[in-house]
């Protein structure tokens, strides 16, 4: 099979109409539906972000009152976390890419996969309904005892998150079994592409940590509805217990977000440097190491909660240890780029942004992990800047890189490279403008989640709001470019970037059942055997071309 084989029947044309999509068992269609839904919630969360930033343009009231403000930042956080970034890369690109990259026809349990998507939709409906019923104002962390006493719709929102948790668990189970059981001949563990190693490590966390969140939210609902004292001190409960339960999930959850993003990075950096990935095993095993360590550091969210000093010191030390496998990855990526022939195509621009922004996000985490500095920085804008650098500068940027990388494969169309680069540039500028000033005002004491602020913080807030508007423009350019490509884009070749992983061996878009027969898996980073063929505008295996 090579780039020029035209395949008449592809997964997009295989069956038409709403039912053929909504009840499909094809992992590719499920991936596309996730992508559309997740992107929708990214836009919704972004809309809330614009409201927050506009409100913060001036001290005191700008466009809304303080109660509404509390609801808007909670919705922003909850939508971004539960509906966008946790499902994010695994549900959309993992579903689409994993089986094809592995050389399989589908995931191990296609029906369970469809159920995951339907649960996602149901969870999303609960969340949207709860917005209409009187949006939650607790912050996305639902801390007790406020969350059991506020009059807003905590129950429907947390039920939504509970249901979304099952969607995530089922996806994790599916990916683990698929990677264990469905590898074609030749696909040994040492030939598993690094994106799949990352999804595999992520799946372990999804399966082991998510149930804890589910139970915690159920306990919260029980306390709220039946008045049974679990967390509320007035009822004899312990609010710090809630924080332990919550962060026992939610810290590993940040690795559910970042590990797949790191997996995307490994693919992009090798392909766009036209070099074999450096330190394959180190990158692969560090994903697993991160997954394991992620379970041991949750207490760093609670340094100021009255936790014992010894506990604090242990959690602080363990937190620093996560830096080791993370740095292993970053140094291996840099070594991959060293003396490579780097091409600055749109996906690579996102990859380079990731390196810088995630670097800043990660390093500022050290200030929060260190006890002496965290006491000062806790609950200030420094934290807000830190987690946006990791989640948005890291995960969202990698999501956008993945979207531009796999778009030609998913939809069979090339987007405008010029517009793609422009959007990537605007995202980078807008992002830094929005969030860098938050480090400064945070270190000067501007608290997070506040509606009002001292006049002296205003210049920083104005900069931040301007940055947010630049980001909004960037997203319009980005979405316009991709949507335009669906109608007007040049037809994509099978392998436009010259990647050696298996999904690029089948046509763009892939046929309904991916591979007629199991493909032969080789080294996924051996790019030497691919040569550019001008007549199709993509890469073909050297042998196929010489044979032609
Ligand atoms: C358009 C870009 C974005 C802007 C302008 C923005 C802005 C903000 C602002 C101003 C806050 C409130 C800070 C506070 O007072 O504590 C906030 C909170 C938050 N943001 Fe964003 N954000 C953006 C994108 C994202 C993304 C992509 C994510 C995650 C994927 C995210 C996750 C969160 C979370 C979890 C919170 C905490 C909410 C809470 O305190 O309960 N944001 N954001
Ligand atoms: Cu954490």
Tab-separated table of C-alpha atoms and ligand atoms in Angstrom, residues 247 250-251 254 297-298 300-301, ligand 2:
chain	number	residue	atom	x	y	z
A	247	UNK	CA	-6.637	15.564	45.093
A	250	UNK	CA	-7.132	15.365	40.682
A	251	UNK	CA	-3.389	15.358	40.887
A	254	UNK	CA	-3.201	16.452	35.600
A	297	UNK	CA	2.181	13.723	45.436
A	298	UNK	CA	-1.413	14.862	45.997
A	300	UNK	CA	1.160	19.370	47.664
A	301	UNK	CA	-2.260	20.941	47.165
B	2	LIG	CU1	-0.972	18.336	42.049
